[in-house]
Short mmCIF file of C-alpha atoms in Angstrom, two decimals:
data_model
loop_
_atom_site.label_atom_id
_atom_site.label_comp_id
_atom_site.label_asym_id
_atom_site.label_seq_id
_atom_site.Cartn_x
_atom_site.Cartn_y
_atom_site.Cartn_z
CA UNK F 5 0.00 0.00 0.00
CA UNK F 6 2.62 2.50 0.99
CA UNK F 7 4.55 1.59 -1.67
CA UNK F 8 1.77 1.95 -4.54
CA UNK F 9 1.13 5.24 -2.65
CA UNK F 10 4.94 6.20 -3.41
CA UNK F 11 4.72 5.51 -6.62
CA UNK F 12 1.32 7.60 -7.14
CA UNK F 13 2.86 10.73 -5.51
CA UNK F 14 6.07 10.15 -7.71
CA UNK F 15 4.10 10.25 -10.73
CA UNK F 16 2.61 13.40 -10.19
CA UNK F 17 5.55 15.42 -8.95
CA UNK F 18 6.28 18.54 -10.68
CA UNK F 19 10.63 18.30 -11.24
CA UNK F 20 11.65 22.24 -10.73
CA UNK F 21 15.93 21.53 -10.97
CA UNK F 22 18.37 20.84 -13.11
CA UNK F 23 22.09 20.44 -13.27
CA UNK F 24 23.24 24.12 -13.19
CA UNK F 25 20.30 24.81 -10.80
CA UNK F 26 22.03 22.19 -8.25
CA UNK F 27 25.75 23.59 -9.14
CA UNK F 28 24.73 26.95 -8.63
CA UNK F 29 23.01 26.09 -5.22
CA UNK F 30 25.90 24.37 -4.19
CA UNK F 31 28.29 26.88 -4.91
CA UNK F 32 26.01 29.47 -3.63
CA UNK F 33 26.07 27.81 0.06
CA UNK F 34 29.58 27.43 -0.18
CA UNK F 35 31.31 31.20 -1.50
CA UNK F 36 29.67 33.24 1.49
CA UNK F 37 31.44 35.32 3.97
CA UNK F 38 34.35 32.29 5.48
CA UNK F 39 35.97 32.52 1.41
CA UNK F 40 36.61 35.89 2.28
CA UNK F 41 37.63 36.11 5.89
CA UNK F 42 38.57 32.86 7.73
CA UNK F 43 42.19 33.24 6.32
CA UNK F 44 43.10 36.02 8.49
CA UNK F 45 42.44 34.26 11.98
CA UNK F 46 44.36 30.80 10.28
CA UNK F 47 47.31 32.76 9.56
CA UNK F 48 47.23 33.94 13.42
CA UNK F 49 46.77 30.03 14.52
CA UNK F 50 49.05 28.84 11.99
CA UNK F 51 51.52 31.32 11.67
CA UNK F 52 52.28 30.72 8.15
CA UNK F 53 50.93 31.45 5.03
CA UNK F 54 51.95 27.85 3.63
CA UNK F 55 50.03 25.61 6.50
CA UNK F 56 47.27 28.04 5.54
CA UNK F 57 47.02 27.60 1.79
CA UNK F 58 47.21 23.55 3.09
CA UNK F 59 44.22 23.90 5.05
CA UNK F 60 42.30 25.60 2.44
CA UNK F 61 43.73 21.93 -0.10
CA UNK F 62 43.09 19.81 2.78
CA UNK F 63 39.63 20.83 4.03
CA UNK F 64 38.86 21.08 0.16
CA UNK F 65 39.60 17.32 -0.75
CA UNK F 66 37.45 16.33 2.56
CA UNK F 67 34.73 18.19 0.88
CA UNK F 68 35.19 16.52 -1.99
CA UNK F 69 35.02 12.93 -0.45
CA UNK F 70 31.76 14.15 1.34
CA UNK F 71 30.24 15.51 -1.68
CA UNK F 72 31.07 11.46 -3.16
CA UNK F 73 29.80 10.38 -0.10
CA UNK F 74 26.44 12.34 -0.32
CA UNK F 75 25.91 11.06 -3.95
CA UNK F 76 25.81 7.53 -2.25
CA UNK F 77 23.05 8.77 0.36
CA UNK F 78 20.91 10.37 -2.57
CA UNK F 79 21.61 7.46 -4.64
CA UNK F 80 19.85 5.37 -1.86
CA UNK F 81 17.29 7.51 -0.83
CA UNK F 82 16.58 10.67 -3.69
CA UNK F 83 14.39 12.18 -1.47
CA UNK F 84 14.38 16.10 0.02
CA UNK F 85 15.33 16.53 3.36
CA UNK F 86 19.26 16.13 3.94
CA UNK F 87 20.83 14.79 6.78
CA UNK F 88 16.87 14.75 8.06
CA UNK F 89 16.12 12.41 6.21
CA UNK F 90 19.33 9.98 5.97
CA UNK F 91 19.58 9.80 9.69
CA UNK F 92 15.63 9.52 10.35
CA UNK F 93 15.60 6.90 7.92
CA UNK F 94 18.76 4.95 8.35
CA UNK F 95 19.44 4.89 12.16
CA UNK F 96 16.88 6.41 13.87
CA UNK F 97 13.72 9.44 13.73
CA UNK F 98 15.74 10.93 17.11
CA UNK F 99 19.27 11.48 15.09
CA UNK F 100 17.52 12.79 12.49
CA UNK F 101 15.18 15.33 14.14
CA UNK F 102 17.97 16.24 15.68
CA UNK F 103 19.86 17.18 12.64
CA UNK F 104 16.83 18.68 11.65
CA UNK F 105 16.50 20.48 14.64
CA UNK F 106 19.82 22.11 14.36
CA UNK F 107 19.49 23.55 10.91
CA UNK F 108 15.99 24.87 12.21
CA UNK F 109 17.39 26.39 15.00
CA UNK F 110 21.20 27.80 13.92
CA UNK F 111 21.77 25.80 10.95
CA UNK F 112 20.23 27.87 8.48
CA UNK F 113 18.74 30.67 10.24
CA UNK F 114 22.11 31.72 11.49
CA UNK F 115 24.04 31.24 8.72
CA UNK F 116 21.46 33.19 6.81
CA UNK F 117 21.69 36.25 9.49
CA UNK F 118 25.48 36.75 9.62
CA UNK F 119 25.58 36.37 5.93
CA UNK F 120 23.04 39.10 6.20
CA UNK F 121 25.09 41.12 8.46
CA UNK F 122 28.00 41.00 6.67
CA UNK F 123 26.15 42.00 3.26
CA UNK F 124 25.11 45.32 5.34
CA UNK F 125 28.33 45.62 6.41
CA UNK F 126 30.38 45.24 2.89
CA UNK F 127 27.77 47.15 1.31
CA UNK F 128 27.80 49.73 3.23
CA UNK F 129 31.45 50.38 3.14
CA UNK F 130 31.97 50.45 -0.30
CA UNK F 131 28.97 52.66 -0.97
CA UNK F 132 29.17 55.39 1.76
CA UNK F 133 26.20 57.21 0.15
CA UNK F 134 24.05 54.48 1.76
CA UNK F 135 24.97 55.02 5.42
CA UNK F 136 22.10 56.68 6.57
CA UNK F 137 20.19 53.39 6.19
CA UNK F 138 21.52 51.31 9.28
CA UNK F 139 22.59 47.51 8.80
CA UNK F 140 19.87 45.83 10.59
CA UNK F 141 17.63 47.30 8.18
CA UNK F 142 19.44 46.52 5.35
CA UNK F 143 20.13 42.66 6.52
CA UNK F 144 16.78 42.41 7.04
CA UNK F 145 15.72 43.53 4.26
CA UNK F 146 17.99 41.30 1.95
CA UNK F 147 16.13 38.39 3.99
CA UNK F 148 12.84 39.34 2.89
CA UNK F 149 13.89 40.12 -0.38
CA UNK F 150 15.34 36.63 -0.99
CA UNK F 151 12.61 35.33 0.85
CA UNK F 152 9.98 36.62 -1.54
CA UNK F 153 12.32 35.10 -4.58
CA UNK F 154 11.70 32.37 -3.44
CA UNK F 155 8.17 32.18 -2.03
CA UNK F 156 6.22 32.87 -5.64
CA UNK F 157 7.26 30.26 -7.94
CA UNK F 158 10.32 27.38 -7.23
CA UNK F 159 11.27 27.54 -10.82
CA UNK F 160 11.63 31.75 -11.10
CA UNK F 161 13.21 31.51 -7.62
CA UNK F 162 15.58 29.03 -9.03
CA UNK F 163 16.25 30.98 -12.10
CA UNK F 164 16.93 34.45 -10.01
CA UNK F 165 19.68 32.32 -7.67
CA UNK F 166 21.09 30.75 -11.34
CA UNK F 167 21.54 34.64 -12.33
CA UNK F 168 23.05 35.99 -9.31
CA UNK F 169 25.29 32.87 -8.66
CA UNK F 170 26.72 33.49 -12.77
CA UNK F 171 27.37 37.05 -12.42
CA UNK F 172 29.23 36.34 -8.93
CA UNK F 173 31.35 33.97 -10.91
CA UNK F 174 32.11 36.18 -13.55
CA UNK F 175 33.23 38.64 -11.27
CA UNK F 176 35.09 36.11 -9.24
CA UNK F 177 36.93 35.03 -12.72
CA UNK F 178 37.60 38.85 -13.85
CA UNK F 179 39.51 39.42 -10.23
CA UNK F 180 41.48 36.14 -10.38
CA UNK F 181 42.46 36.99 -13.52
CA UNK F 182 43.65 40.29 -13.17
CA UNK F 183 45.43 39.12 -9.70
CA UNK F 184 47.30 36.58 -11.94
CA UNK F 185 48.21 39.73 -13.86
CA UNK F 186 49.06 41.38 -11.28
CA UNK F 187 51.58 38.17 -10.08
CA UNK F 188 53.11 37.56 -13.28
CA UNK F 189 54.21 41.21 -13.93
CA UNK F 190 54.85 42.97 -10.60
CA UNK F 191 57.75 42.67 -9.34
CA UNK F 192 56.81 43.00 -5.31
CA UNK F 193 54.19 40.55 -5.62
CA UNK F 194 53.43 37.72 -4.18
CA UNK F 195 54.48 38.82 -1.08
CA UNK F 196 56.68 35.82 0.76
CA UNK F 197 58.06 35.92 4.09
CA UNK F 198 61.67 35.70 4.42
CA UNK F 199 60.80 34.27 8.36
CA UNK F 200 61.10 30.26 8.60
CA UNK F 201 58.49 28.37 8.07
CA UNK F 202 56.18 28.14 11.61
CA UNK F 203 56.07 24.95 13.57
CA UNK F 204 53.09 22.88 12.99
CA UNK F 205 50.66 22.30 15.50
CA UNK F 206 48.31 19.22 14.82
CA UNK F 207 45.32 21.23 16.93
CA UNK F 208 45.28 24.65 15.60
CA UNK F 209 45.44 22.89 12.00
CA UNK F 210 42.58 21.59 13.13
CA UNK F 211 41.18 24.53 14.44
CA UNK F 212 41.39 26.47 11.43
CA UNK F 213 40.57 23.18 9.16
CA UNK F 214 36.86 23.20 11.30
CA UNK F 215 36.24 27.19 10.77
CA UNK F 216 37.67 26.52 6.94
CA UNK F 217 35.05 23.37 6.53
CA UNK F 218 32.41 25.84 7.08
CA UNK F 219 33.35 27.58 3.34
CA UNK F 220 33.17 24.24 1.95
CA UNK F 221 29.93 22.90 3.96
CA UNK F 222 27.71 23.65 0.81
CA UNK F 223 29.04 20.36 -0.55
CA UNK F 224 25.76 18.83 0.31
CA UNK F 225 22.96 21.31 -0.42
CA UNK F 226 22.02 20.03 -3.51
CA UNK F 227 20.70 16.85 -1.65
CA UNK F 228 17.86 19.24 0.39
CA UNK F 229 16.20 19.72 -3.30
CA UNK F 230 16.66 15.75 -4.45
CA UNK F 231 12.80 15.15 -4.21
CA UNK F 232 12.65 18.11 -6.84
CA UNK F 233 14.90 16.69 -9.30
CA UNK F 234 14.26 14.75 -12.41
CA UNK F 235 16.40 11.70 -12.09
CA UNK F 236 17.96 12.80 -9.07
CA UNK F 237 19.96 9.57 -8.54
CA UNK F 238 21.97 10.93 -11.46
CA UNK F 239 22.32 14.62 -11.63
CA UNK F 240 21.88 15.17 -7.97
CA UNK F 241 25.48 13.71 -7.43
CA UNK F 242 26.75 15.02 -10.56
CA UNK F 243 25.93 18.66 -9.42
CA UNK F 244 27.42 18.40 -5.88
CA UNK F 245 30.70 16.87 -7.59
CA UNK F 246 30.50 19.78 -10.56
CA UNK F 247 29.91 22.06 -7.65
CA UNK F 248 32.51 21.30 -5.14
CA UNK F 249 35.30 21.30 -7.71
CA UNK F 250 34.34 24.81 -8.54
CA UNK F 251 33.98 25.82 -5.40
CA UNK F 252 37.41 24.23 -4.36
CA UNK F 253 38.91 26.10 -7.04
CA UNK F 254 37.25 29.75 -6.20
CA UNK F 255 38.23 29.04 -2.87
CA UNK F 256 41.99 27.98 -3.20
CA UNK F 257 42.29 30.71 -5.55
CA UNK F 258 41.03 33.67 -4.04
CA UNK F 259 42.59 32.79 -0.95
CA UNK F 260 45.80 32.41 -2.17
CA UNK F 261 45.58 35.73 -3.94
CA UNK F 262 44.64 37.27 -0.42
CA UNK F 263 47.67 35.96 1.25
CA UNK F 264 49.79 36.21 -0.50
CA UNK F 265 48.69 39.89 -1.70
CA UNK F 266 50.51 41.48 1.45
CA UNK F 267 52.65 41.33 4.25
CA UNK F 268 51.51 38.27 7.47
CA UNK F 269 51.92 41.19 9.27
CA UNK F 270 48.78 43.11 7.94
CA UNK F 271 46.64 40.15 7.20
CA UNK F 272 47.39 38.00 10.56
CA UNK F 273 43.90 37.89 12.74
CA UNK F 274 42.44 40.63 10.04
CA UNK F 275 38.83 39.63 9.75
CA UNK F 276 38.61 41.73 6.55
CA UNK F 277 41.73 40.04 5.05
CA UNK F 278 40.10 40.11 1.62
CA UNK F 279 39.51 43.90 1.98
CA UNK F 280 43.45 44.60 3.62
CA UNK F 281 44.54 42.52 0.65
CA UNK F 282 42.94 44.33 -1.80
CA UNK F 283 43.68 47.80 -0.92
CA UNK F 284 47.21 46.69 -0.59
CA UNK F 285 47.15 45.50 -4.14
CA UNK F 286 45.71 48.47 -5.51
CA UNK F 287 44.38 51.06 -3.32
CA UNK F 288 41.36 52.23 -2.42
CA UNK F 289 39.37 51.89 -5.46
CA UNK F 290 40.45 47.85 -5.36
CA UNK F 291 38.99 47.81 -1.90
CA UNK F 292 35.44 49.15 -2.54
CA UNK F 293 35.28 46.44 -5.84
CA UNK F 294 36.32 43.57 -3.28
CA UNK F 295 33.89 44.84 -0.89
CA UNK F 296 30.97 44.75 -3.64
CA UNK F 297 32.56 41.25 -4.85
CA UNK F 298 31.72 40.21 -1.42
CA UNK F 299 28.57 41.39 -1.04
CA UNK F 300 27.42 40.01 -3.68
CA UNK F 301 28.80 36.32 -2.94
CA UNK F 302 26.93 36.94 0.37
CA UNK F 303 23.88 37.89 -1.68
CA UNK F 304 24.17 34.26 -3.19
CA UNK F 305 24.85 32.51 -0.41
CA UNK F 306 21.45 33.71 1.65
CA UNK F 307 19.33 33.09 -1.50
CA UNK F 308 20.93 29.35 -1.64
CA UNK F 309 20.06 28.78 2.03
CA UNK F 310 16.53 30.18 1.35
CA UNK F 311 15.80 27.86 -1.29
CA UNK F 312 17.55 24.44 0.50
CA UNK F 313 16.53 25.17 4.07
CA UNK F 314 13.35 25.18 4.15
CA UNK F 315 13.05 21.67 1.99
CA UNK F 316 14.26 20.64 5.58
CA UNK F 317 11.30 21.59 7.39
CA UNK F 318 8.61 20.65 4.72
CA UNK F 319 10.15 16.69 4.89
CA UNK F 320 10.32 16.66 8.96
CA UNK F 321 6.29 18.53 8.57
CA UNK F 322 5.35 15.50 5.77
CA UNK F 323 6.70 12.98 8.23
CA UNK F 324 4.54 14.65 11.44
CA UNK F 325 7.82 15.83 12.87
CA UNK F 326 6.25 19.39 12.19
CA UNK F 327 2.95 20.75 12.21
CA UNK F 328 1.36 19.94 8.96
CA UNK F 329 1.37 23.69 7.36
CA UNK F 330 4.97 23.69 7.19
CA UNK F 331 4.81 20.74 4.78
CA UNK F 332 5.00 21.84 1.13
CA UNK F 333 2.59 20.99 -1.52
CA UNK F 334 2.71 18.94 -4.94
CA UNK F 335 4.54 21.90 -7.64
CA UNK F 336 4.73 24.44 -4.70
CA UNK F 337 7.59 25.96 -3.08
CA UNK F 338 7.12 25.03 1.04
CA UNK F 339 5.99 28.72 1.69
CA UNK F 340 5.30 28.15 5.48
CA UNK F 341 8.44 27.01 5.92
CA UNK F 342 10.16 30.00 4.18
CA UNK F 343 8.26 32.23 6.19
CA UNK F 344 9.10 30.35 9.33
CA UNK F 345 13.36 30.17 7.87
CA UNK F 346 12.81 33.98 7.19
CA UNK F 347 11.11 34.87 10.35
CA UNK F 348 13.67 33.23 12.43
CA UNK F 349 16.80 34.91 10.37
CA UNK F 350 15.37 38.03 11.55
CA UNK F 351 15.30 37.61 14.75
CA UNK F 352 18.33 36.21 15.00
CA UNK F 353 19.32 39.55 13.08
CA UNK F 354 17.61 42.03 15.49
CA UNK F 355 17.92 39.99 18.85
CA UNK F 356 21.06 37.44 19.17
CA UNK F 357 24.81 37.33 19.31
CA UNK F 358 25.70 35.90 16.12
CA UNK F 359 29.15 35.27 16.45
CA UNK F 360 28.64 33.26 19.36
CA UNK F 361 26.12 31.45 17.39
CA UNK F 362 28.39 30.66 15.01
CA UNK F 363 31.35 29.69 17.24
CA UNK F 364 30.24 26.37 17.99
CA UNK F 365 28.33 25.82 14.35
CA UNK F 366 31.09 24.58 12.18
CA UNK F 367 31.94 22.15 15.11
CA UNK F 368 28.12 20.76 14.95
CA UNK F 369 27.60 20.82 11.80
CA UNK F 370 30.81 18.78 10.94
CA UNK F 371 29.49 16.05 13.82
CA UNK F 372 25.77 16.10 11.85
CA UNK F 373 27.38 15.68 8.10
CA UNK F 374 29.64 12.52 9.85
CA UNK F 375 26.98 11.25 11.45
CA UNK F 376 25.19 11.55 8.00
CA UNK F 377 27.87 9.61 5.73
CA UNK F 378 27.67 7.18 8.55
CA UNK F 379 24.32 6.12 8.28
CA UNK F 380 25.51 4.58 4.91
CA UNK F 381 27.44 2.08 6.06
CA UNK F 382 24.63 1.10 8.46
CA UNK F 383 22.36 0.35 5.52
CA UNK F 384 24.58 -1.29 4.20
CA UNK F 385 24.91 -3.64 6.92
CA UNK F 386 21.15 -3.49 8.74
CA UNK F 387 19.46 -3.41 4.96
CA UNK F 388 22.19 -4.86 2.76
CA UNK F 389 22.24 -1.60 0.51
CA UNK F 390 25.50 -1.51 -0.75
CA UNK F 391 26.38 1.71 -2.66
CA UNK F 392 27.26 1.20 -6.23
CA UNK F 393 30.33 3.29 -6.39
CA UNK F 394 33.60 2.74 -7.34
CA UNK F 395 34.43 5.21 -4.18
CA UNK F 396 32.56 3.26 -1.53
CA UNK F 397 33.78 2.69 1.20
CA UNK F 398 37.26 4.54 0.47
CA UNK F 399 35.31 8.24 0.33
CA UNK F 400 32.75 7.71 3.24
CA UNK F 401 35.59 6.28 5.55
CA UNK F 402 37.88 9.20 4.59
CA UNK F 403 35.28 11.76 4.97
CA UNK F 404 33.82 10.04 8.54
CA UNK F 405 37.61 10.17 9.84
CA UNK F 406 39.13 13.63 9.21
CA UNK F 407 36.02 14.94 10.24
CA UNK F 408 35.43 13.36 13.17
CA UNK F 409 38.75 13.79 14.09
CA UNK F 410 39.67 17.23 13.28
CA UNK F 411 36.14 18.17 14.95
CA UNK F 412 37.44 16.26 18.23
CA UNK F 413 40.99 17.80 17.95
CA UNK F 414 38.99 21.56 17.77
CA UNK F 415 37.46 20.55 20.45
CA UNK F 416 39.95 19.67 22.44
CA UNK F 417 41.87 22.86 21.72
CA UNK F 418 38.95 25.08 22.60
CA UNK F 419 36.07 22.94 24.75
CA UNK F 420 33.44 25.77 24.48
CA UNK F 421 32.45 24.10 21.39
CA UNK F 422 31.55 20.87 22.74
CA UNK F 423 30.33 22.47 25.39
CA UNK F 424 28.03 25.00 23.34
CA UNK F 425 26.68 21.99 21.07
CA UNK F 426 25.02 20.03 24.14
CA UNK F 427 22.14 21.94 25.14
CA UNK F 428 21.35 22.06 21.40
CA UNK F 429 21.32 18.13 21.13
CA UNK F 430 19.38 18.27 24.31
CA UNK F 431 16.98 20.74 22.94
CA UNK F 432 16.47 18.76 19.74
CA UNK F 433 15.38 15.22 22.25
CA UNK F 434 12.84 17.27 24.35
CA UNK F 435 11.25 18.42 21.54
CA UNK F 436 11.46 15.32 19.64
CA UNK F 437 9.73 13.55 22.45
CA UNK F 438 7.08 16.69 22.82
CA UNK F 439 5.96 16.12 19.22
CA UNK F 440 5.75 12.34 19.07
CA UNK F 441 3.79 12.79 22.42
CA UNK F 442 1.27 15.31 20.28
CA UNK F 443 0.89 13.14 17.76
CA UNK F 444 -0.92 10.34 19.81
#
């Protein structure tokens, strides 16, 4: 019965992605505000810009063994939903709420309102005739504009975030080429330090590696919008593969151009280390197109996490995990939840501490995508389901163990993460167990 019922709703589902639409979203989640300014505190951890251009390789090649990983999951089930629905479905509806319940709660809603903040921020700066509008205002506004792209159609929402997402890559192409320019033919840059190399320490590599992951943790969103995809076993993997390269690329790149654009000295602990980089490459006028550049890649990054988010809450709604209205219907973007995704960014704009939101959210995160990767092996044991993949289990293992281990190593080095991610886990149980009790 359930399975005839499947195979109804299948037929009559209304496919609103394609390839590009799934590279763009991944690379969308992935070039936001870290790309630009995680750099600056790794050079202070690290000490020099050579273990920091490693990081950026190393945390880059993890990505791409999750984003092989996360082909296997969607391959299996090619549902929406995430990490929702591979640990719901795989080891248990608690782990998954739970995962669910942290992208409701920080995941996406936080990561949507310090992208937001930062927009304001960049913006602002590079066009000073704008300062008399204050930056709440104008990160909250950015919210409800991308909100409302998104809320009307899925397919024109899709379109808008394939337009933004190709103009941010132009731009991103135009600067790395005229940085490479800039390389060849000047004779001061790059800028190298004539200091030895700094001695390596295993736990602030893996300090910076966590805090780097979080550039790179867009790897996966193309699997919140699987259910939406026309032979998603196929392109689904395809586009977080096409996607992750790129963004390994953009991200390797422009970070290398950054550091080695100036001296350690003016970059080390620099937040705005794309910004100092740029106006010591070429002045002023260099800074306030970086700053634009940025807002703009910030700009694609919320609209990304506006469309995938709320694909989260629609699935844990459809499974009575959330009250019914959040749950999307057949052709229909899940508007409920976009209100509820938007809603909460705002708050979390106008009311919270965002950087001590964040400070414990690459740590989490990295535990929820392990945990995620990990539920393939267990259906592969408990089900039989063995991925067909020439990568399985080399990628999954590889992916499970750096993270898991770098994550624990963070930890380690600074316990307030750990610390931070329990009463979130704890959170995520007592309201688990409040909604299974409303359901009887």
């Amino acid at each position: 019965m359930n399975d005839s019922r499947s195979r109804t709703q299948a037929s009559h589902k209304q496919y609103s992605f394609g390839t590009w639409t799934l590279v763009a979203l991944v690379v969308g989640n992935a070039v936001g505000a870290g790309i630009y300014t995680t750099s600056g505190f790794a050079l202070a951890d690290l000490g020099s810009k050579e273990w920091v251009m490693l990081a950026w390789f190393v945390a880059g090649l993890i990505a791409l063994m999750g984003a092989l990983s996360y082909g296997m999951l969607v391959q299996g089930l090619s549902d929406s939903g995430g990490e929702y629905l591979y640990l719901s479905r795989s080891i248990h509806p608690l782990a998954g709420f739970i995962a669910g319940w942290v992208s409701l709660l920080a995941g996406f809603p936080g990561a949507i309102a310090f992208a937001a903040l930062a927009f304001a921020t960049y913006t602002l700066s590079a066009l000073p005739n704008l300062n008399a509008v204050s930056a709440d205002l104008l990160a909250v506004s950015v919210i409800v504009i991308a909100g409302f792209i998104h809320i009307a159609r899925t397919k024109s929402g899709a379109k808008m975030h394939e337009a933004i997402v190709a103009f941010m890559l132009i731009a991103l192409l135009l600067v790395m080429l005229f940085a490479a320019g800039q390389f060849y033919f000047s004779t001061e840059l790059p800028v190298t330090s004539d200091e030895p190399l700094a001695p390596f320490s295993i736990f602030a590599f893996a300090n910076s590696l966590v805090w780097i992951s979080l550039s790179y943790s867009g790897f996966n969103a193309a699997s919140y919008v699987a259910g939406e995809v026309h032979n998603a076993k196929r392109l689904v993997p395809r586009g977080m593969l096409i996607g992750t390269m790129l963004t390994m690329v953009l991200c390797v790149g422009i970070n290398a151009i950054m550091v080695y654009g100036a001296p350690i000295e003016l970059l080390r602990g620099q937040a705005d280390i794309a910004v100092v980089a740029a106006e010591a490459m070429t002045g002023k006028n260099g800074r306030r197109i970086i700053e634009l550049l940025i807002a703009i890649s910030l700009l694609t990054s919320i609209t990304a996490m506006v469309l995938a988010g709320p694909r989260v809450y629609a699935k844990m709604a459809s499974d009575g995990a959330l009250p019914s209205l959040f749950a999307a219907r057949s052709g229909q973007p899940p508007r409920m939840s976009i209100v509820l995704q938007v809603s909460s960014a705002i708050a979390l704009v106008l009311i919270a501490d965002l950087r001590g939101l964040l400070s414990y959210l690459g740590f989490t995160l990295s535990l929820c995508l392990a945990l995620a990767v990990t539920s393939l092996f267990v259906r592969h044991w408990r089900l039989g389901e063995k991925p067909k993949s020439r990568w399985y289990p080399i990628a999954p293992i590889l992916f499970v163990s750096c993270t898991v281990t770098f994550a624990t190593l963070s930890a380690v080095n600074d316990p307030k993460q750990f610390y931070a991610a329990i009463p979130t886990v704890v959170m995520g149980a007592l309201a688990y167990l409040i909604s299974k009790r409303g359901l009887k």
